Structure formats: structure tokens, C-alpha cells
CSV table of C-alpha atoms (C1' of nucleotides) in Angstrom, one decimal:
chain,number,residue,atom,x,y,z
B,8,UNK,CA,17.4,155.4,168.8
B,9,UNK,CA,20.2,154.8,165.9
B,10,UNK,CA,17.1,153.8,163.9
B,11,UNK,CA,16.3,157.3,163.1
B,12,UNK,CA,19.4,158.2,161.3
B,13,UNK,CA,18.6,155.2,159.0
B,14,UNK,CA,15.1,156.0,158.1
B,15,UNK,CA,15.9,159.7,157.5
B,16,UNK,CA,18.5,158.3,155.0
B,17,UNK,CA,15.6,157.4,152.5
B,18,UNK,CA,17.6,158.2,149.2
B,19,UNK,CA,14.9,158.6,146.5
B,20,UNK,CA,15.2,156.6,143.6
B,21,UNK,CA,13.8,158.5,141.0
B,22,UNK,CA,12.1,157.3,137.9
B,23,UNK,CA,14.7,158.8,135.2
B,24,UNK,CA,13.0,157.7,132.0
B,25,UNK,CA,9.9,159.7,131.5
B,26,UNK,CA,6.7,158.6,130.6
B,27,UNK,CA,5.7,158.1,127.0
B,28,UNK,CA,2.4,159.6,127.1
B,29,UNK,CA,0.8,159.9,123.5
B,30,UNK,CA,1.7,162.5,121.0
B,31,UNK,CA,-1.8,164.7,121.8
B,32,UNK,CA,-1.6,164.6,125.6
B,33,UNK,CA,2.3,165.4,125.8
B,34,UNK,CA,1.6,168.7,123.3
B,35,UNK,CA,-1.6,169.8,125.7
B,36,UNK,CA,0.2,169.4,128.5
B,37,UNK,CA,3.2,171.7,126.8
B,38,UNK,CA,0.6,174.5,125.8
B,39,UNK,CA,-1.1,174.2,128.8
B,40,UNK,CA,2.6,175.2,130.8
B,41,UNK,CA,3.4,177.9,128.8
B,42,UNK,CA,-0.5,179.6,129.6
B,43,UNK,CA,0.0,178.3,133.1
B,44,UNK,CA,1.0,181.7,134.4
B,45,UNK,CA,-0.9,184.9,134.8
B,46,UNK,CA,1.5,187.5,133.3
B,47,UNK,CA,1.9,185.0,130.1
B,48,UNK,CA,-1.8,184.8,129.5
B,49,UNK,CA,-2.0,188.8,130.1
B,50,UNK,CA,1.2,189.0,127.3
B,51,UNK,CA,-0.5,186.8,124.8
B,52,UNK,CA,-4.2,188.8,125.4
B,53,UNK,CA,-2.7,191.7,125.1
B,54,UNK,CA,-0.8,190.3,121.7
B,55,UNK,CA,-4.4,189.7,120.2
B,56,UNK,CA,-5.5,193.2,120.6
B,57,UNK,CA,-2.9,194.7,119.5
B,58,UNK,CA,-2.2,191.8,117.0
B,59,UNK,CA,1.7,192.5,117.4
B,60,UNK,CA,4.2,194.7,119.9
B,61,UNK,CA,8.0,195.2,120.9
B,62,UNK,CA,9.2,193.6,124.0
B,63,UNK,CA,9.7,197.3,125.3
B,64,UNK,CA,5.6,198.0,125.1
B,65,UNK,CA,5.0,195.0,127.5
B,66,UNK,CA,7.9,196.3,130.2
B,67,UNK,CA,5.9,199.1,130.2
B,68,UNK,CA,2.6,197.2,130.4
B,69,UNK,CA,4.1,195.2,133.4
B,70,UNK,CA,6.3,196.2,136.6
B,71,UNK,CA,8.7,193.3,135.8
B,72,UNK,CA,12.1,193.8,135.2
B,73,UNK,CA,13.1,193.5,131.6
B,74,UNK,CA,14.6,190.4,131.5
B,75,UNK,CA,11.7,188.7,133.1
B,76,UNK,CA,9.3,190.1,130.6
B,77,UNK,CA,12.4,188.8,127.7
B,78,UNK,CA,12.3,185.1,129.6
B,79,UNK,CA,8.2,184.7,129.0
B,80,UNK,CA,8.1,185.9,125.7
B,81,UNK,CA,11.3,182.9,125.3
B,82,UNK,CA,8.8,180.5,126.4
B,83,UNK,CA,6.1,181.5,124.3
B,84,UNK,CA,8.4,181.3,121.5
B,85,UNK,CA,9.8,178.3,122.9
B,86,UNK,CA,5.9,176.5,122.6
B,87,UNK,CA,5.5,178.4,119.0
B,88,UNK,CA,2.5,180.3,120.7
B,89,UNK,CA,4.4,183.4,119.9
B,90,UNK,CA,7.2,184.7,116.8
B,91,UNK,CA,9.7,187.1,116.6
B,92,UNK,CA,10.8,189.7,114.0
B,93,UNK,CA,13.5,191.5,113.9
B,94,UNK,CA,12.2,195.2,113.2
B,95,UNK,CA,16.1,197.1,113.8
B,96,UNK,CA,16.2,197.8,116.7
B,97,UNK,CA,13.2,196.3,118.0
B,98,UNK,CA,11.7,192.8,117.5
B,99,UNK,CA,7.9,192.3,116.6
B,100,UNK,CA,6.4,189.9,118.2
B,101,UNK,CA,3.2,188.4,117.1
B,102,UNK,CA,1.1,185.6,117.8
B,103,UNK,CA,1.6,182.8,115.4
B,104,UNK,CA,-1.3,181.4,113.8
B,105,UNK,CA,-0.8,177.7,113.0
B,106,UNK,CA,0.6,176.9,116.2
B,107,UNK,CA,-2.2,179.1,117.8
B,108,UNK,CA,-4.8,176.9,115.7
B,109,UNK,CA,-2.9,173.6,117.2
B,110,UNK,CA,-3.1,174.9,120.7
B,111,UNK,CA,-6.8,175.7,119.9
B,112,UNK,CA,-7.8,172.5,118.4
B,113,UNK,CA,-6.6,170.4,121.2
B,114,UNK,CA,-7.7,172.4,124.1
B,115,UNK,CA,-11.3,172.2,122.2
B,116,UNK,CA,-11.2,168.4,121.5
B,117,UNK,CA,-10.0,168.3,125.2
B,118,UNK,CA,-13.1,169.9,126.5
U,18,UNK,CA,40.5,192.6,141.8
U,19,UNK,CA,38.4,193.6,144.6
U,20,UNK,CA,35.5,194.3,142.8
U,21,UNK,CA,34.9,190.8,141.7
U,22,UNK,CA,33.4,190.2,145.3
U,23,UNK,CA,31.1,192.9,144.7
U,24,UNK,CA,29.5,192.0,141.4
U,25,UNK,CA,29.1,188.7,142.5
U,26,UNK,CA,27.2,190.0,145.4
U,27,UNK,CA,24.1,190.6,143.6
U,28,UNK,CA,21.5,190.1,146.3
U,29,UNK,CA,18.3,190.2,144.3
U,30,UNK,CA,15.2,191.8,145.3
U,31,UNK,CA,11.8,190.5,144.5
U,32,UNK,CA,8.9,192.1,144.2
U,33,UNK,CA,7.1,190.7,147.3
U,34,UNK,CA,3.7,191.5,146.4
U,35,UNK,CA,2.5,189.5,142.8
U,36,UNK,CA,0.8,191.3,140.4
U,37,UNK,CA,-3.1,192.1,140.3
U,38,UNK,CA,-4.0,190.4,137.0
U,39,UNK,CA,-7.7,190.5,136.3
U,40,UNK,CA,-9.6,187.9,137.7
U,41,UNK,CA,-10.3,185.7,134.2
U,42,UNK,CA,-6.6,186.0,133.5
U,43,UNK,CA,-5.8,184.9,137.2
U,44,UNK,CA,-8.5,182.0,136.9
U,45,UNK,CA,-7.5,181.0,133.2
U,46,UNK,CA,-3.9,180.8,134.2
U,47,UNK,CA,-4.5,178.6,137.8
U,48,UNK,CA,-6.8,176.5,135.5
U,49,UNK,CA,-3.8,176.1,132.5
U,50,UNK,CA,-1.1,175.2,135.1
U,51,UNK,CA,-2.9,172.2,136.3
U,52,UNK,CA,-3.2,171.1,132.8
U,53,UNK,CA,0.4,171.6,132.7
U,54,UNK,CA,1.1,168.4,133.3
U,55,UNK,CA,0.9,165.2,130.8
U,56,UNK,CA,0.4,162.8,133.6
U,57,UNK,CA,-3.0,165.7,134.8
U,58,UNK,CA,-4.1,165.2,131.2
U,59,UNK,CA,-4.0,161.6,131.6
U,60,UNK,CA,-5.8,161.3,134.3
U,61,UNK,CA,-8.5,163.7,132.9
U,62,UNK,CA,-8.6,162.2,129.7
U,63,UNK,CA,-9.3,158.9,131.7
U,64,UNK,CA,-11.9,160.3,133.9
U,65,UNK,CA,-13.9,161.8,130.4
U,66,UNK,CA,-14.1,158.0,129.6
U,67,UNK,CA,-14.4,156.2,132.4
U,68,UNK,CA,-16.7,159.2,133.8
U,69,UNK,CA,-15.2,158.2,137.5
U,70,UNK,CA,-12.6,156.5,139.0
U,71,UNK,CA,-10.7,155.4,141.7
U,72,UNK,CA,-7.3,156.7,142.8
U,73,UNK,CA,-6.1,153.0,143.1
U,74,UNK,CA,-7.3,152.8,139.3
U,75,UNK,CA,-5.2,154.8,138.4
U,76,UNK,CA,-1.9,153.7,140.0
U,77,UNK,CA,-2.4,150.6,137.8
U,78,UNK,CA,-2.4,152.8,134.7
U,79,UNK,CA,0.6,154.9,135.2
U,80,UNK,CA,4.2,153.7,136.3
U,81,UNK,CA,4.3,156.4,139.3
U,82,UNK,CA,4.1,155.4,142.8
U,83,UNK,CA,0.9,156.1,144.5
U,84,UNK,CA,2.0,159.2,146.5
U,85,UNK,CA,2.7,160.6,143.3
U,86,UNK,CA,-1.1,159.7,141.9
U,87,UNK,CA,-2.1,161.3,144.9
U,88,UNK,CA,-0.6,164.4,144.8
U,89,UNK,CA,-1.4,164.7,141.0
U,90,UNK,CA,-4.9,164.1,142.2
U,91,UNK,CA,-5.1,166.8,145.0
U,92,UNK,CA,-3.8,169.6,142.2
U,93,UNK,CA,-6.8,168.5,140.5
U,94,UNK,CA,-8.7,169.0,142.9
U,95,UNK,CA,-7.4,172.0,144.3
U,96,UNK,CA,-8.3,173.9,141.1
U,97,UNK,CA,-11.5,172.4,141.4
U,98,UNK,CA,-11.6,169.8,138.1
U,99,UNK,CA,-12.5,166.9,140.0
U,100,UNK,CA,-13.9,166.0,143.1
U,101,UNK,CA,-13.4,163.2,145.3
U,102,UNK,CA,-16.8,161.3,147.2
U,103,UNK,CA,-16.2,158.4,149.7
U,104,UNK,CA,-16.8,155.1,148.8
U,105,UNK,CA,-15.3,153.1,151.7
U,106,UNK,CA,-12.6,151.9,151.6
U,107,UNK,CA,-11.8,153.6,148.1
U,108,UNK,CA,-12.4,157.1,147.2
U,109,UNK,CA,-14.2,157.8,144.0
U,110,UNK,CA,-12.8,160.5,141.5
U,111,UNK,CA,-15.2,162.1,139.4
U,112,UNK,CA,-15.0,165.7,137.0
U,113,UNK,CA,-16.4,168.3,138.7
U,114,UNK,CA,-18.4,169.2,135.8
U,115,UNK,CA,-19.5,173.3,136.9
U,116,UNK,CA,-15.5,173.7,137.1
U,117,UNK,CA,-15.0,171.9,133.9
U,118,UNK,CA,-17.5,174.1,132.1
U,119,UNK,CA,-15.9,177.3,134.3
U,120,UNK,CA,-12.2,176.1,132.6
U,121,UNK,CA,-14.4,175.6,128.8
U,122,UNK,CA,-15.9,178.9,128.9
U,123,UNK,CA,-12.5,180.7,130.3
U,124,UNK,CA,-10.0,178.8,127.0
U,125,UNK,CA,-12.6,179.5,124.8
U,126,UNK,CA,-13.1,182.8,125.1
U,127,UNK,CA,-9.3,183.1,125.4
U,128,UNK,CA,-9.0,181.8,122.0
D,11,DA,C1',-9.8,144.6,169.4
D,12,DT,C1',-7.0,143.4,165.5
D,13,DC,C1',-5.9,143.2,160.8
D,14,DA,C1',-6.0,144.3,155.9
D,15,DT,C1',-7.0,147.6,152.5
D,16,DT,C1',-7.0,152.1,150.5
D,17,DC,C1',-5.6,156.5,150.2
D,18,DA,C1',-3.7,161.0,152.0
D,19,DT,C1',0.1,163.2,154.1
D,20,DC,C1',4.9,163.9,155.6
D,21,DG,C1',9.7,164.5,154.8
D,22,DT,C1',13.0,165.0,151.5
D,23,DA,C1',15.9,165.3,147.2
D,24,DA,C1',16.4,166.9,142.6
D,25,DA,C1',14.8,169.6,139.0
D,26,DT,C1',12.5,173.4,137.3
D,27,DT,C1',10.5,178.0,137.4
D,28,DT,C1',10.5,182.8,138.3
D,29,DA,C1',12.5,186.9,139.5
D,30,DC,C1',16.3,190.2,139.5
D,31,DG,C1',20.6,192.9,138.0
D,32,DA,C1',24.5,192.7,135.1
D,33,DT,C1',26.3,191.9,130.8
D,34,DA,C1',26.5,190.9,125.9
D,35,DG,C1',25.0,191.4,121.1
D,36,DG,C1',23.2,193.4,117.1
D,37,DT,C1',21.7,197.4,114.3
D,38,DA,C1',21.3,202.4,113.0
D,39,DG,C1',23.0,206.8,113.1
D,40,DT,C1',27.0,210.1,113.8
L,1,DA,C1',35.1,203.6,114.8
L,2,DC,C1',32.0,205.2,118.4
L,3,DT,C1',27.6,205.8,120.4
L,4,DA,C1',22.9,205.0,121.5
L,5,DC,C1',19.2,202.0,121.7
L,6,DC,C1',16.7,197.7,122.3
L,7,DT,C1',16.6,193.1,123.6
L,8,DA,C1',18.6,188.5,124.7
L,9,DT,C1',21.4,185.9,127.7
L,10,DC,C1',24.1,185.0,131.9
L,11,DG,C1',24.4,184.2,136.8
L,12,DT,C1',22.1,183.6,140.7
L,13,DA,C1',18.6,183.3,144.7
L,14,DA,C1',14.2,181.9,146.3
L,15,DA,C1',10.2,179.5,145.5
L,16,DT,C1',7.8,175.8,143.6
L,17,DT,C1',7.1,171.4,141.4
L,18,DT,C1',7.7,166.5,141.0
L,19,DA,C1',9.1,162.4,142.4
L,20,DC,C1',9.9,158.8,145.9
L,21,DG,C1',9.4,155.9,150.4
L,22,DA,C1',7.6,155.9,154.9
L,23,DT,C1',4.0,156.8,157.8
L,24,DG,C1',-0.7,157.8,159.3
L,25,DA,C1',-5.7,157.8,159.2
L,26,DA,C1',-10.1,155.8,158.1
L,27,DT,C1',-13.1,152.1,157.1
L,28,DG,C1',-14.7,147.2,156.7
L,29,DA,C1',-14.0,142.5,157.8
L,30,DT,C1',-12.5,138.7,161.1
DNA sequence: ATCATTCATCGTAAATTTACGATAGGTAGT
DNA sequence: ACTACCTATCGTAAATTTACGATGAATGAT
């Protein structure tokens, strides 16, 4: 049975250069990541209501710690679904408009 | 220099049981992370034009291997935006339209 | 019954995500 | 300068995702 060894030895080649998708379906794909968990979509819902917060409102809203809550809110900002002011000592965050539009647009031309 | 050991001992505990988001923000957010993928949006974006297809279709159009198609396929699925109907020997991929309308109405109420 | 075709599933490796506590940084007030 | 406050970042563990090749299962044809 020394086959076994040799077929568990499968060393995956994987495909290092990524896919050139076009510009449209890459950006989708990026928006729809960044809504692609619950307490993200709560954060950004709860952004329209209130139109803007602190980080420290939402650590209350949720029973995360507060870095997790700081790590969404980086990928938010990280897609532009989401900006930051610096309010000493808090920061502001607010939903950005244009890139909210974007995000908008594509998911309705998607649909 | 004892203490070293100890702050690097930082066994983290996670909150076992996941948050109870409202179900629209739960639905919205299973929906958005299957779109979270440009080769998903391909695939979808092909399936909008070509109304169905098949999976073997499909590993033509994309350099992936066909496990990979596959799997893309069944997380599709699994949300519920497309459903697969025998066509022996090829299965036949189609949009599962009441789910496609279910993920409209969800992003565009969200935005 | 056997074979070819088509696709799903298994097993696995690497990368990424998600969560936490600890720490660092930046500003306002004393 | 020191302190208090707020938030970002670091380091890390566990879970999940994404990719592959190999295998298995189902059907139609020979």
C-alpha cells in the first residue's frame, strides 16, 4: 500500500495570477464583501438613521469587543462605503455619498 | 522576564453564540456574501444573458478548474440564486428568479 | 455489463476573515 | 509634563474561504 503516501502527497498548484474580471464585476464583487456580514450591514443601517456616530455609540449598540467593531468600520472605510472625521477625541463616521451612489448604481444595474 | 510568557498567553475567548441580527439584515448579508465574489458575479452576470447554463459551460469561460466551478456553483445555490434541473448527462443552471427578486427587494430597500 | 461523459464531493493547502485582549497613538484638559 | 479619554493597530487563535487534483456517482450509449 506505499501508493497511498503518494496520492496523499497532492501538492496543489495554485493559480497565483488572479483573474482579470472587468472593471464593473471586480468593484460589485468588492461592495458586495464589505455588506457580506450581518453586523456590517446592521453598522451601516444604523449610519443612515442616524446619518453619522462615534465608534464608541456602535460598541454600545453591539456586544463585540472594541476592536472588532474598529476592524468593520476599517473595511467600510477600506471599500469608501463609510468616512472618518476626526471630532477630538472622537471620530465621526458617516456614510459617504458618492461611493454610496457607486455601490447603489451597480447593485441596481446588477439586478 | 517572566512575564513575557504570560502576555503572550492570551487565550482568546469567543463569543460562542453569534449575534441575533434581524432577519432582513441576516438575509441581506447571506445574500451580499455570495456576491462577494467576482468569479459569483460572473457567473450571474452570464446566467442574466444566457438565461441558463451548464456547469461545463462555464468551465470553458473561466480559467478555474471545474471543482472550483462547482463549488462557486453550490454557494449560489445554497443562498438560493440559482437552481440546478437535470438534463442528463449535464445539469442545467438557471436564476432562481423568486430568490433573485427576494435579494432586489432586500438591496433596494437597503439603499 | 462496460465505457465515456458530466458533474459533485472529498481531502487538503494556503489565504483570508473574524474575534479577542493588549498596546499604542493622538488630543484636550489639568 | 501628566492624565484621561477615545480609537486604531498589533498579535494571535479559530473558523471560513478558495483553490486544486483525485475520486465517486449518475446517466446514456455501445
Amino acid at each position: 500500500m506505499i501508493w497511498q503516501y503518494h496520492i496523499h502527497k497532492n501538492i496543489v498548484k495554485r493559480s497565483l495570477e488572479p483573474i482579470a474580471y472587468n472593471q464593473d464585476t471586480e468593484a460589485l464583487a468588492r461592495f458586495a464583501k464589505a455588506l457580506g456580514h450581518p453586523t456590517r450591514i446592521a453598522i451601516l443601517k444604523h449610519l443612515e438613521n442616524q446619518s453619522c456616530c462615534f465608534t464608541g455609540d456602535l460598541v454600545e449598540v453591539f456586544p463585540l469587543a472594541q476592536s472588532t467593531v474598529s476592524q468593520h468600520l476599517k473595511e467600510l472605510k477600506n471599500v469608501g462605503l463609510i468616512q472618518g472625521e476626526l471630532k477630538p477625541p472622537k471620530i465621526k463616521y458617516c456614510i459617504n455619498k458618492d461611493n454610496w451612489n457607486k455601490a447603489k448604481a451597480l447593485f441596481q444595474e446588477f439586478f
